[in-house]
Amino acid sequence: MTTLLPLLPLRDIVVFPGMVVPLFVGREKSVAALEAAMAGDKDIFLLAQLDPGCDDPERDDLYDIGVIATVLQLLKLPDGTVRVLVEAKQRGQLGALRLEQASTGEMMVAQVERLDPVTVSGTEVSAMMRSVVDTFAEYAKLNKKLPQDAGENLGEIVDAAVLADSVAAHIQAKVSDKQAMLSEADPLKRLEMAHSFMEGELGVLQVERKIRGRVKRQMEKTQREYYLNEQLKAIQSELGGDGDEANEIQELQDRIDKLKLSKEARTKANAELKKLKTMQPMSAEATVIRNYLDVLLGLPWGKKSKLKKDIHAAQAVLDSDHYALDKVKDRIVEYLAVQARTNKLKGPILCLVGPPGVGKTSLGKSIAKATGRQFIRQSLGGVRDEAEIRGHRRTYIGSLPGKIVSNLKKAGTSNPLFLLDEIDKLGQDFRGDPASALLEVLDPEQNSKFQDHYLELDYDLSDVMFVCTANSLNLPQPLLDRMEIIRLEGYTEDEKVEIAERHLIAKQVEAHGLKAGEFTLTSEGLRDLIRYYTREAGVRTLEREIARLVRKSLRQILEGKTKAVTITPENLGDFAGVRKFRHGVSEEEHQVGAVTGLAWTEVGGELLTIESVTVPGKGGIKTTGKLGEVMNESVQAAFSFVRARSPAYGIKPSLIARKDIHIHLPEGAVPKDGPSAGIGMVTSIVSCLTGIAVRKDVAMTGEVTLRGRVLAIGGLKEKLLAALRGGIKTVLIPEENRKDLAEIPANIREGLEIIPVSHVDEVLERALVTMPEPIEWTEADDLASQPGAGAAAGGGASPTAH
C-alpha cells in the first residue's frame, strides 16, 4: 500500500517503530512538512540522511527505509526552531520524492510504501529473545548513558519484532549500524544483529569500567592524603607547631654549612636536602632521605682527638695496665715516636694473635688510652654478611650503614682506635664474604677512599688506628698480608703470679665488696693455685679461681667464723676443692714406648703423650687417637726411617717383619694434626722395638725426614711453656729453631734444659735410657730369616727381653 506523506529528514538519529522521541526541527522545508502533517492526519515519514551535514537533501542523500510516525505535539520556540514529539508506527520504503508548495512554504512529499511487520516464532526465536534480554540487561548495567529503566519491560515482550526494535532503539551505535537493523525485515536476524553488537560492546564497556574504577580509586587516595595532610597541618598549627618542618629544613641546612664536609659529601647533602624540601613530610621517601642526612651529617667530618706524643707517659700507661707483653708495647711506643716527629702517619694496622685470656682486647683499650684516641670495639665473631662491613644500599627498606661508619659516628672523631675483635671467627655464606670486604678497610693505600654502600660516597679512614685480635692465623692470605702480626704467647708461671698480685686479686676483692685486710692470698698459695687448678695460656681461669676463693672467704666472714682469711698452700684445698691437675713429671718411672711430645693449640701449648706397642703381625703399622692426615703421614715417614735404619739401632729386620706396631695418642676425642711430632714417633717406635725405656723428664718436638733430619717447627714459646708447666726438665728442639730462643723469656730458658738437635741419632742419644748397640745384618741374614729357614726364624730381640 502506497501513501503520500510529508517527509522529515533526520540527522544522526534512526527512529524505530514503537519509539516516542522528541525532535528539534529548524530547516524551513522540515518545519513546513510538520505543519502540513498537523493540518492533515498528523502522519509524517521520518527518514535518516546519509550525510548529516547536508542541509538540503535530495533522493540520493537519503536511506530507502524509514518509519511512518504520528506527530503527538508541536511547539514553536522563540528562536524559530520547532520542538516536536513523534511516535513511530511502522516501517516504510521511500518511493518517489517531490517538492510541493504548502501554505507555510515549500516542503518535500514522499511516496511511501507501508511495510507490514513480519511475525516469527519457534524455539530458536524464543531462545534468541531470552539471550537478547539477558545480554541487554548486562549491557544496560555497564553503559551509564542509558536511562535506568531502559530494560525494565523487555522481558514481558512476546513479539520478536517488537523486542528487536526496542533493543535496537536503546543501543548506542552509529547511524549506519542502526539503519542496517531498521532495514532488516526478518525479526530473528534483527535480534542476532543486536545481540552480536551488544556482545562486542560488552568487552569495551568492561575495560572502561575497570579504568574508571582504577582512576576513581587513585583520585580518592590522592584526595584522602591531601585532606589528611591539610588536617595535620591545621592541627599542628593549632598546637603551635606551625613551621616545624621549615625549622627542620633550616637546621639541616645550617649543619651542612657548618660541617667540614668533603666537596663530594657537600654536593650530595645539598642535593638530598633539595629533594626533601619538595616532598610531603610524612611520605616514606622523605623519611629515607631524613635518615640518610642524619647519618651523613652525624659523621665526624674533620673532627680529631688530640693525640698524645709523650712516649714516656705512654710507656707508663702500658706498663701499669699490662705486665710483660714487651713486644707489643715496643711497637706502640715506636709508632708514637714517629707520630711525634712527623705529625702525620697513617694509622698502623696491628693484628694481635694469641690464645684466649692473654689480654688482647684489654690491650687494645690500653693502646687507645696511651695514644689519646677514642676506643671503639667491634666483635666480628659469627659475622657472615658483607653488608655488616659495607652497609646496605638505600634501595632496601630499613637499610643501615655498615659497622665501620656506625661506630665512627658513635665515636665522634675521625681518628679513633678501632678494635676488630675475633677477626679469625668471620663466617662466609651466600650473602657475601665479609673478610674480603675488610681488605679495603685494612689497606692503608685504599682506605682513604672507603665507600659504604649506604653513604655512596668516599670516606677517609686513613687516620683510624686499626687493631685486630685473633686466636689463630686461620685467615685469608690477602687479609694477613695487610696486617702487622704481633704474637702474644701465653704467660709463664712467674708472669701469672705478677699479674694476679698486681691486678686480679685486687679486682676480685673490690668486686666482692671485701675490705682491706680481710682477704690475703700468699705467693706460695697463688703458685699452687696456678699449678694445680689451672692449665691455660692466659689468666681467665685463674681469675675465676681467685673469684671462688674470695667468695668462700666472704661467706666465712659473714657467718662470723673468722674476721680475715689468709690462703696458703696448706689450706688452699679447703677453699679451691680437689686438685684438677698434676704438676711435675707425669710418669713416676721411665717407660718403654711412651714419649712426651709437645703440641701447639689455639689456647696455648700442651704436653702430648705418644705410646707404642708391638703385636704379632706382618710388619704393618696402626694409628689411633683421631690423628689428622699430616700426622698420619708423619707416622709413616718415621716408621719407614726406622725400618731403613733398624740394624743401626740394634733391631733385626726380621723382628719388624713379624710384628705390627700400634701407635696411640691419648685423649682420643681430641683431633690432632701436624708434622712436629715426627721425632717423638721415631723415638717411640725405636723404644718399643728395642725394649729400651724413654726418659720420663724429656720432651721433644720436631719434624722428621726420611733421612733422619730434624726440621723446624712453630709455636716454640707455647710449647716450652707447656713443658715448664708440666715439670719437664729437658726439651729437645730442632737446631733451626735455635734462633727463636732469643725471644724466649729468661725464666723459661733457666727452668728448662733446651737442647737443639739436627738428627734423630742425637734425639735417641738424649731420650733413651741407654743407646742401643748396632748389629751386623746382611742379605744372607734376610734370606735366613724367611719362614721355614730354620733356627734363624727364632732370633732377634723382643721388648720383653730387656
PDB file of C-alpha atoms in Angstrom, residues 389-632:
ATOM      1  CA  ILE A 389      81.020  -4.103  56.955  1.00  0.00           C
ATOM      2  CA  ARG A 390      79.908  -2.064  53.941  1.00  0.00           C
ATOM      3  CA  GLY A 391      76.256  -1.386  54.789  1.00  0.00           C
ATOM      4  CA  HIS A 392      73.067  -1.879  52.750  1.00  0.00           C
ATOM      5  CA  ARG A 393      72.109   0.087  49.682  1.00  0.00           C
ATOM      6  CA  ARG A 394      69.380   2.668  50.247  1.00  0.00           C
ATOM      7  CA  THR A 395      67.039   0.870  47.827  1.00  0.00           C
ATOM      8  CA  TYR A 396      66.242  -1.643  50.592  1.00  0.00           C
ATOM      9  CA  ILE A 397      63.608  -0.934  53.219  1.00  0.00           C
ATOM     10  CA  GLY A 398      65.224  -0.388  56.621  1.00  0.00           C
ATOM     11  CA  SER A 399      68.729  -0.108  55.158  1.00  0.00           C
ATOM     12  CA  LEU A 400      71.538   0.924  57.512  1.00  0.00           C
ATOM     13  CA  PRO A 401      75.213   1.883  57.152  1.00  0.00           C
ATOM     14  CA  GLY A 402      77.886  -0.722  57.955  1.00  0.00           C
ATOM     15  CA  LYS A 403      79.543  -1.182  61.346  1.00  0.00           C
ATOM     16  CA  ILE A 404      82.585   0.878  60.337  1.00  0.00           C
ATOM     17  CA  VAL A 405      80.527   4.000  59.610  1.00  0.00           C
ATOM     18  CA  SER A 406      78.112   3.405  62.522  1.00  0.00           C
ATOM     19  CA  ASN A 407      80.944   3.112  65.055  1.00  0.00           C
ATOM     20  CA  LEU A 408      82.738   6.177  63.698  1.00  0.00           C
ATOM     21  CA  LYS A 409      79.520   8.161  64.151  1.00  0.00           C
ATOM     22  CA  LYS A 410      79.315   6.848  67.720  1.00  0.00           C
ATOM     23  CA  ALA A 411      82.971   7.691  68.445  1.00  0.00           C
ATOM     24  CA  GLY A 412      82.591  11.307  67.297  1.00  0.00           C
ATOM     25  CA  THR A 413      86.165  11.553  65.988  1.00  0.00           C
ATOM     26  CA  SER A 414      87.778  10.548  62.713  1.00  0.00           C
ATOM     27  CA  ASN A 415      90.956   9.145  64.335  1.00  0.00           C
ATOM     28  CA  PRO A 416      89.810   6.616  66.953  1.00  0.00           C
ATOM     29  CA  LEU A 417      91.354   3.259  67.776  1.00  0.00           C
ATOM     30  CA  PHE A 418      89.126   0.674  66.101  1.00  0.00           C
ATOM     31  CA  LEU A 419      89.431  -2.806  67.627  1.00  0.00           C
ATOM     32  CA  LEU A 420      88.223  -5.579  65.295  1.00  0.00           C
ATOM     33  CA  ASP A 421      87.809  -8.404  67.801  1.00  0.00           C
ATOM     34  CA  GLU A 422      87.941 -12.103  66.835  1.00  0.00           C
ATOM     35  CA  ILE A 423      88.730 -11.427  63.175  1.00  0.00           C
ATOM     36  CA  ASP A 424      89.530 -15.114  62.662  1.00  0.00           C
ATOM     37  CA  LYS A 425      85.910 -16.041  63.527  1.00  0.00           C
ATOM     38  CA  LEU A 426      84.462 -14.343  60.422  1.00  0.00           C
ATOM     39  CA  GLY A 427      81.967 -16.515  58.576  1.00  0.00           C
ATOM     40  CA  GLN A 428      81.070 -16.769  54.906  1.00  0.00           C
ATOM     41  CA  ASP A 429      77.823 -17.682  53.141  1.00  0.00           C
ATOM     42  CA  PHE A 430      75.553 -16.737  50.208  1.00  0.00           C
ATOM     43  CA  ARG A 431      75.282 -13.133  51.467  1.00  0.00           C
ATOM     44  CA  GLY A 432      78.941 -12.472  50.730  1.00  0.00           C
ATOM     45  CA  ASP A 433      82.375 -12.713  52.272  1.00  0.00           C
ATOM     46  CA  PRO A 434      82.980 -10.089  54.996  1.00  0.00           C
ATOM     47  CA  ALA A 435      86.696 -10.981  55.116  1.00  0.00           C
ATOM     48  CA  SER A 436      87.017  -9.788  51.512  1.00  0.00           C
ATOM     49  CA  ALA A 437      85.103  -6.600  52.383  1.00  0.00           C
ATOM     50  CA  LEU A 438      87.699  -5.925  55.100  1.00  0.00           C
ATOM     51  CA  LEU A 439      90.509  -5.903  52.520  1.00  0.00           C
ATOM     52  CA  GLU A 440      89.630  -2.319  51.578  1.00  0.00           C
ATOM     53  CA  VAL A 441      89.198  -1.234  55.205  1.00  0.00           C
ATOM     54  CA  LEU A 442      92.558  -2.611  56.358  1.00  0.00           C
ATOM     55  CA  ASP A 443      94.661  -1.392  53.436  1.00  0.00           C
ATOM     56  CA  PRO A 444      96.347   1.985  54.220  1.00  0.00           C
ATOM     57  CA  GLU A 445      96.667   2.670  50.490  1.00  0.00           C
ATOM     58  CA  GLN A 446      92.932   2.199  49.837  1.00  0.00           C
ATOM     59  CA  ASN A 447      91.024   3.123  52.988  1.00  0.00           C
ATOM     60  CA  SER A 448      91.408   6.851  52.381  1.00  0.00           C
ATOM     61  CA  LYS A 449      88.537   6.390  49.910  1.00  0.00           C
ATOM     62  CA  PHE A 450      86.448   3.803  51.726  1.00  0.00           C
ATOM     63  CA  GLN A 451      82.935   3.677  50.268  1.00  0.00           C
ATOM     64  CA  ASP A 452      79.985   2.477  52.301  1.00  0.00           C
ATOM     65  CA  HIS A 453      77.042   1.206  50.231  1.00  0.00           C
ATOM     66  CA  TYR A 454      74.625   3.309  52.293  1.00  0.00           C
ATOM     67  CA  LEU A 455      76.595   6.578  52.076  1.00  0.00           C
ATOM     68  CA  GLU A 456      77.522   6.116  48.396  1.00  0.00           C
ATOM     69  CA  LEU A 457      80.488   8.483  48.763  1.00  0.00           C
ATOM     70  CA  ASP A 458      84.142   8.244  49.815  1.00  0.00           C
ATOM     71  CA  TYR A 459      85.110   8.486  53.496  1.00  0.00           C
ATOM     72  CA  ASP A 460      88.684   8.763  54.741  1.00  0.00           C
ATOM     73  CA  LEU A 461      89.712   6.007  57.184  1.00  0.00           C
ATOM     74  CA  SER A 462      93.457   6.645  56.912  1.00  0.00           C
ATOM     75  CA  ASP A 463      93.585   8.356  60.336  1.00  0.00           C
ATOM     76  CA  VAL A 464      91.925   5.422  62.096  1.00  0.00           C
ATOM     77  CA  MET A 465      94.239   3.092  64.008  1.00  0.00           C
ATOM     78  CA  PHE A 466      93.005  -0.457  63.418  1.00  0.00           C
ATOM     79  CA  VAL A 467      93.906  -3.211  65.885  1.00  0.00           C
ATOM     80  CA  CYS A 468      92.684  -6.752  65.178  1.00  0.00           C
ATOM     81  CA  THR A 469      92.673  -9.727  67.531  1.00  0.00           C
ATOM     82  CA  ALA A 470      92.690 -13.416  66.633  1.00  0.00           C
ATOM     83  CA  ASN A 471      93.327 -16.757  68.265  1.00  0.00           C
ATOM     84  CA  SER A 472      94.951 -18.213  65.157  1.00  0.00           C
ATOM     85  CA  LEU A 473      96.212 -17.154  61.734  1.00  0.00           C
ATOM     86  CA  ASN A 474      93.427 -19.075  60.022  1.00  0.00           C
ATOM     87  CA  LEU A 475      92.709 -16.074  57.790  1.00  0.00           C
ATOM     88  CA  PRO A 476      92.686 -15.408  54.030  1.00  0.00           C
ATOM     89  CA  GLN A 477      96.220 -14.685  52.801  1.00  0.00           C
ATOM     90  CA  PRO A 478      95.369 -11.236  51.292  1.00  0.00           C
ATOM     91  CA  LEU A 479      93.958 -10.150  54.657  1.00  0.00           C
ATOM     92  CA  LEU A 480      97.022 -11.406  56.540  1.00  0.00           C
ATOM     93  CA  ASP A 481      99.251  -9.508  54.107  1.00  0.00           C
ATOM     94  CA  ARG A 482      97.651  -6.189  55.114  1.00  0.00           C
ATOM     95  CA  MET A 483      98.274  -6.588  58.849  1.00  0.00           C
ATOM     96  CA  GLU A 484     101.352  -6.460  61.031  1.00  0.00           C
ATOM     97  CA  ILE A 485     101.217  -9.694  63.015  1.00  0.00           C
ATOM     98  CA  ILE A 486     102.266  -9.468  66.690  1.00  0.00           C
ATOM     99  CA  ARG A 487     102.139 -12.755  68.569  1.00  0.00           C
ATOM    100  CA  LEU A 488     101.088 -12.890  72.207  1.00  0.00           C
ATOM    101  CA  GLU A 489     102.219 -16.244  73.535  1.00  0.00           C
ATOM    102  CA  GLY A 490     100.982 -17.498  76.884  1.00  0.00           C
ATOM    103  CA  TYR A 491     102.253 -16.260  80.226  1.00  0.00           C
ATOM    104  CA  THR A 492     104.849 -18.065  82.287  1.00  0.00           C
ATOM    105  CA  GLU A 493     104.110 -19.044  85.869  1.00  0.00           C
ATOM    106  CA  ASP A 494     106.103 -16.083  87.220  1.00  0.00           C
ATOM    107  CA  GLU A 495     104.227 -13.702  84.914  1.00  0.00           C
ATOM    108  CA  LYS A 496     100.892 -15.098  86.063  1.00  0.00           C
ATOM    109  CA  VAL A 497     101.923 -14.572  89.689  1.00  0.00           C
ATOM    110  CA  GLU A 498     102.818 -10.950  88.930  1.00  0.00           C
ATOM    111  CA  ILE A 499      99.565 -10.343  87.020  1.00  0.00           C
ATOM    112  CA  ALA A 500      97.464 -11.857  89.797  1.00  0.00           C
ATOM    113  CA  GLU A 501      99.208  -9.853  92.533  1.00  0.00           C
ATOM    114  CA  ARG A 502      99.083  -6.593  90.580  1.00  0.00           C
ATOM    115  CA  HIS A 503      95.620  -6.793  89.057  1.00  0.00           C
ATOM    116  CA  LEU A 504      93.444  -9.889  89.508  1.00  0.00           C
ATOM    117  CA  ILE A 505      93.321 -10.229  93.309  1.00  0.00           C
ATOM    118  CA  ALA A 506      92.624  -6.510  93.874  1.00  0.00           C
ATOM    119  CA  LYS A 507      89.983  -6.555  91.138  1.00  0.00           C
ATOM    120  CA  GLN A 508      88.081  -9.501  92.660  1.00  0.00           C
ATOM    121  CA  VAL A 509      88.376  -8.182  96.226  1.00  0.00           C
ATOM    122  CA  GLU A 510      86.815  -4.907  95.111  1.00  0.00           C
ATOM    123  CA  ALA A 511      84.136  -6.641  93.023  1.00  0.00           C
ATOM    124  CA  HIS A 512      83.024  -8.761  96.013  1.00  0.00           C
ATOM    125  CA  GLY A 513      82.987  -5.909  98.491  1.00  0.00           C
ATOM    126  CA  LEU A 514      85.753  -7.131 100.795  1.00  0.00           C
ATOM    127  CA  LYS A 515      87.618  -4.608 102.916  1.00  0.00           C
ATOM    128  CA  ALA A 516      91.363  -4.166 103.151  1.00  0.00           C
ATOM    129  CA  GLY A 517      92.994  -6.900 105.228  1.00  0.00           C
ATOM    130  CA  GLU A 518      90.017  -9.308 105.092  1.00  0.00           C
ATOM    131  CA  PHE A 519      91.465 -11.465 102.284  1.00  0.00           C
ATOM    132  CA  THR A 520      95.096 -12.465 101.701  1.00  0.00           C
ATOM    133  CA  LEU A 521      96.468 -14.944  99.164  1.00  0.00           C
ATOM    134  CA  THR A 522     100.138 -15.728  99.798  1.00  0.00           C
ATOM    135  CA  SER A 523     102.593 -16.026  96.911  1.00  0.00           C
ATOM    136  CA  GLU A 524     103.081 -19.752  97.658  1.00  0.00           C
ATOM    137  CA  GLY A 525      99.323 -20.281  97.745  1.00  0.00           C
ATOM    138  CA  LEU A 526      98.967 -18.392  94.480  1.00  0.00           C
ATOM    139  CA  ARG A 527     101.631 -20.557  92.829  1.00  0.00           C
ATOM    140  CA  ASP A 528      99.877 -23.717  93.952  1.00  0.00           C
ATOM    141  CA  LEU A 529      96.588 -22.330  92.634  1.00  0.00           C
ATOM    142  CA  ILE A 530      98.245 -21.734  89.245  1.00  0.00           C
ATOM    143  CA  ARG A 531      99.940 -25.138  89.196  1.00  0.00           C
ATOM    144  CA  TYR A 532      97.172 -27.440  90.402  1.00  0.00           C
ATOM    145  CA  TYR A 533      93.927 -25.656  89.450  1.00  0.00           C
ATOM    146  CA  THR A 534      94.684 -24.006  86.099  1.00  0.00           C
ATOM    147  CA  ARG A 535      96.339 -25.144  82.918  1.00  0.00           C
ATOM    148  CA  GLU A 536      95.976 -22.376  80.351  1.00  0.00           C
ATOM    149  CA  ALA A 537      97.968 -19.865  78.366  1.00  0.00           C
ATOM    150  CA  GLY A 538      96.051 -16.838  79.665  1.00  0.00           C
ATOM    151  CA  VAL A 539      94.664 -15.884  83.054  1.00  0.00           C
ATOM    152  CA  ARG A 540      90.871 -16.180  82.669  1.00  0.00           C
ATOM    153  CA  THR A 541      90.593 -19.466  84.584  1.00  0.00           C
ATOM    154  CA  LEU A 542      92.977 -18.117  87.205  1.00  0.00           C
ATOM    155  CA  GLU A 543      90.721 -15.083  87.662  1.00  0.00           C
ATOM    156  CA  ARG A 544      87.694 -17.369  88.109  1.00  0.00           C
ATOM    157  CA  GLU A 545      89.549 -19.477  90.666  1.00  0.00           C
ATOM    158  CA  ILE A 546      90.572 -16.346  92.608  1.00  0.00           C
ATOM    159  CA  ALA A 547      86.931 -15.184  92.493  1.00  0.00           C
ATOM    160  CA  ARG A 548      85.903 -18.532  94.011  1.00  0.00           C
ATOM    161  CA  LEU A 549      88.417 -18.136  96.840  1.00  0.00           C
ATOM    162  CA  VAL A 550      87.150 -14.598  97.509  1.00  0.00           C
ATOM    163  CA  ARG A 551      83.504 -15.748  97.583  1.00  0.00           C
ATOM    164  CA  LYS A 552      84.178 -18.554 100.017  1.00  0.00           C
ATOM    165  CA  SER A 553      86.228 -16.229 102.214  1.00  0.00           C
ATOM    166  CA  LEU A 554      83.448 -13.634 102.235  1.00  0.00           C
ATOM    167  CA  ARG A 555      80.932 -16.272 103.272  1.00  0.00           C
ATOM    168  CA  GLN A 556      83.053 -17.340 106.240  1.00  0.00           C
ATOM    169  CA  ILE A 557      83.488 -13.708 107.301  1.00  0.00           C
ATOM    170  CA  LEU A 558      79.732 -13.021 107.104  1.00  0.00           C
ATOM    171  CA  GLU A 559      78.943 -16.240 109.002  1.00  0.00           C
ATOM    172  CA  GLY A 560      81.179 -14.989 111.797  1.00  0.00           C
ATOM    173  CA  LYS A 561      83.634 -17.874 111.588  1.00  0.00           C
ATOM    174  CA  THR A 562      86.572 -15.559 111.077  1.00  0.00           C
ATOM    175  CA  LYS A 563      87.389 -11.890 110.637  1.00  0.00           C
ATOM    176  CA  ALA A 564      90.080 -12.304 107.958  1.00  0.00           C
ATOM    177  CA  VAL A 565      91.142 -15.131 105.652  1.00  0.00           C
ATOM    178  CA  THR A 566      94.681 -15.930 104.620  1.00  0.00           C
ATOM    179  CA  ILE A 567      95.088 -18.653 101.987  1.00  0.00           C
ATOM    180  CA  THR A 568      98.321 -20.668 101.979  1.00  0.00           C
ATOM    181  CA  PRO A 569      99.305 -23.914 100.238  1.00  0.00           C
ATOM    182  CA  GLU A 570      98.142 -25.794 103.370  1.00  0.00           C
ATOM    183  CA  ASN A 571      94.521 -24.588 103.380  1.00  0.00           C
ATOM    184  CA  LEU A 572      94.152 -23.967  99.621  1.00  0.00           C
ATOM    185  CA  GLY A 573      92.297 -27.272  99.155  1.00  0.00           C
ATOM    186  CA  ASP A 574      89.649 -26.224 101.700  1.00  0.00           C
ATOM    187  CA  PHE A 575      88.684 -23.265  99.528  1.00  0.00           C
ATOM    188  CA  ALA A 576      89.506 -24.381  95.974  1.00  0.00           C
ATOM    189  CA  GLY A 577      88.494 -28.038  96.274  1.00  0.00           C
ATOM    190  CA  VAL A 578      90.209 -31.113  94.862  1.00  0.00           C
ATOM    191  CA  ARG A 579      93.244 -30.511  92.689  1.00  0.00           C
ATOM    192  CA  LYS A 580      92.405 -30.614  88.991  1.00  0.00           C
ATOM    193  CA  PHE A 581      95.880 -31.073  87.524  1.00  0.00           C
ATOM    194  CA  ARG A 582      99.187 -32.679  88.437  1.00  0.00           C
ATOM    195  CA  HIS A 583     102.296 -30.536  88.403  1.00  0.00           C
ATOM    196  CA  GLY A 584     105.632 -32.159  87.842  1.00  0.00           C
ATOM    197  CA  VAL A 585     106.645 -35.334  85.998  1.00  0.00           C
ATOM    198  CA  SER A 586     103.637 -37.192  84.728  1.00  0.00           C
ATOM    199  CA  GLU A 587     105.340 -40.590  84.893  1.00  0.00           C
ATOM    200  CA  GLU A 588     106.947 -41.921  88.049  1.00  0.00           C
ATOM    201  CA  GLU A 589     109.492 -44.010  86.120  1.00  0.00           C
ATOM    202  CA  HIS A 590     110.966 -44.452  82.679  1.00  0.00           C
ATOM    203  CA  GLN A 591     108.584 -46.127  80.214  1.00  0.00           C
ATOM    204  CA  VAL A 592     109.149 -48.278  77.120  1.00  0.00           C
ATOM    205  CA  GLY A 593     107.423 -46.838  74.032  1.00  0.00           C
ATOM    206  CA  ALA A 594     105.992 -43.803  75.874  1.00  0.00           C
ATOM    207  CA  VAL A 595     107.314 -40.426  74.690  1.00  0.00           C
ATOM    208  CA  THR A 596     106.298 -36.923  75.810  1.00  0.00           C
ATOM    209  CA  GLY A 597     105.783 -34.676  72.804  1.00  0.00           C
ATOM    210  CA  LEU A 598     104.851 -31.003  72.673  1.00  0.00           C
ATOM    211  CA  ALA A 599     101.837 -29.635  70.810  1.00  0.00           C
ATOM    212  CA  TRP A 600     100.543 -26.167  69.926  1.00  0.00           C
ATOM    213  CA  THR A 601      96.829 -25.323  70.236  1.00  0.00           C
ATOM    214  CA  GLU A 602      94.829 -22.119  69.966  1.00  0.00           C
ATOM    215  CA  VAL A 603      94.694 -21.963  73.766  1.00  0.00           C
ATOM    216  CA  GLY A 604      98.448 -22.409  74.230  1.00  0.00           C
ATOM    217  CA  GLY A 605     100.921 -25.263  74.354  1.00  0.00           C
ATOM    218  CA  GLU A 606     100.104 -28.785  75.588  1.00  0.00           C
ATOM    219  CA  LEU A 607     102.012 -31.928  76.518  1.00  0.00           C
ATOM    220  CA  LEU A 608     101.295 -34.733  74.049  1.00  0.00           C
ATOM    221  CA  THR A 609     101.905 -38.360  75.056  1.00  0.00           C
ATOM    222  CA  ILE A 610     102.872 -40.828  72.287  1.00  0.00           C
ATOM    223  CA  GLU A 611     102.513 -44.549  73.089  1.00  0.00           C
ATOM    224  CA  SER A 612     103.604 -47.539  71.015  1.00  0.00           C
ATOM    225  CA  VAL A 613     103.268 -51.317  71.460  1.00  0.00           C
ATOM    226  CA  THR A 614     104.166 -54.287  69.266  1.00  0.00           C
ATOM    227  CA  VAL A 615     101.755 -57.079  68.461  1.00  0.00           C
ATOM    228  CA  PRO A 616     102.188 -60.189  66.309  1.00  0.00           C
ATOM    229  CA  GLY A 617     101.678 -59.341  62.655  1.00  0.00           C
ATOM    230  CA  LYS A 618     103.352 -58.774  59.305  1.00  0.00           C
ATOM    231  CA  GLY A 619     105.275 -55.544  59.671  1.00  0.00           C
ATOM    232  CA  GLY A 620     102.341 -53.131  59.466  1.00  0.00           C
ATOM    233  CA  ILE A 621     101.548 -50.021  61.471  1.00  0.00           C
ATOM    234  CA  LYS A 622      98.253 -48.872  63.011  1.00  0.00           C
ATOM    235  CA  THR A 623      97.405 -45.431  64.447  1.00  0.00           C
ATOM    236  CA  THR A 624      94.611 -44.333  66.770  1.00  0.00           C
ATOM    237  CA  GLY A 625      93.772 -41.145  68.655  1.00  0.00           C
ATOM    238  CA  LYS A 626      91.934 -39.143  65.935  1.00  0.00           C
ATOM    239  CA  LEU A 627      95.061 -38.221  64.006  1.00  0.00           C
ATOM    240  CA  GLY A 628      94.891 -35.892  61.019  1.00  0.00           C
ATOM    241  CA  GLU A 629      96.207 -36.601  57.548  1.00  0.00           C
ATOM    242  CA  VAL A 630      99.511 -34.773  58.077  1.00  0.00           C
ATOM    243  CA  MET A 631     100.215 -36.570  61.365  1.00  0.00           C
ATOM    244  CA  ASN A 632      99.435 -39.962  59.797  1.00  0.00           C
TER     245      ASN A 632
END
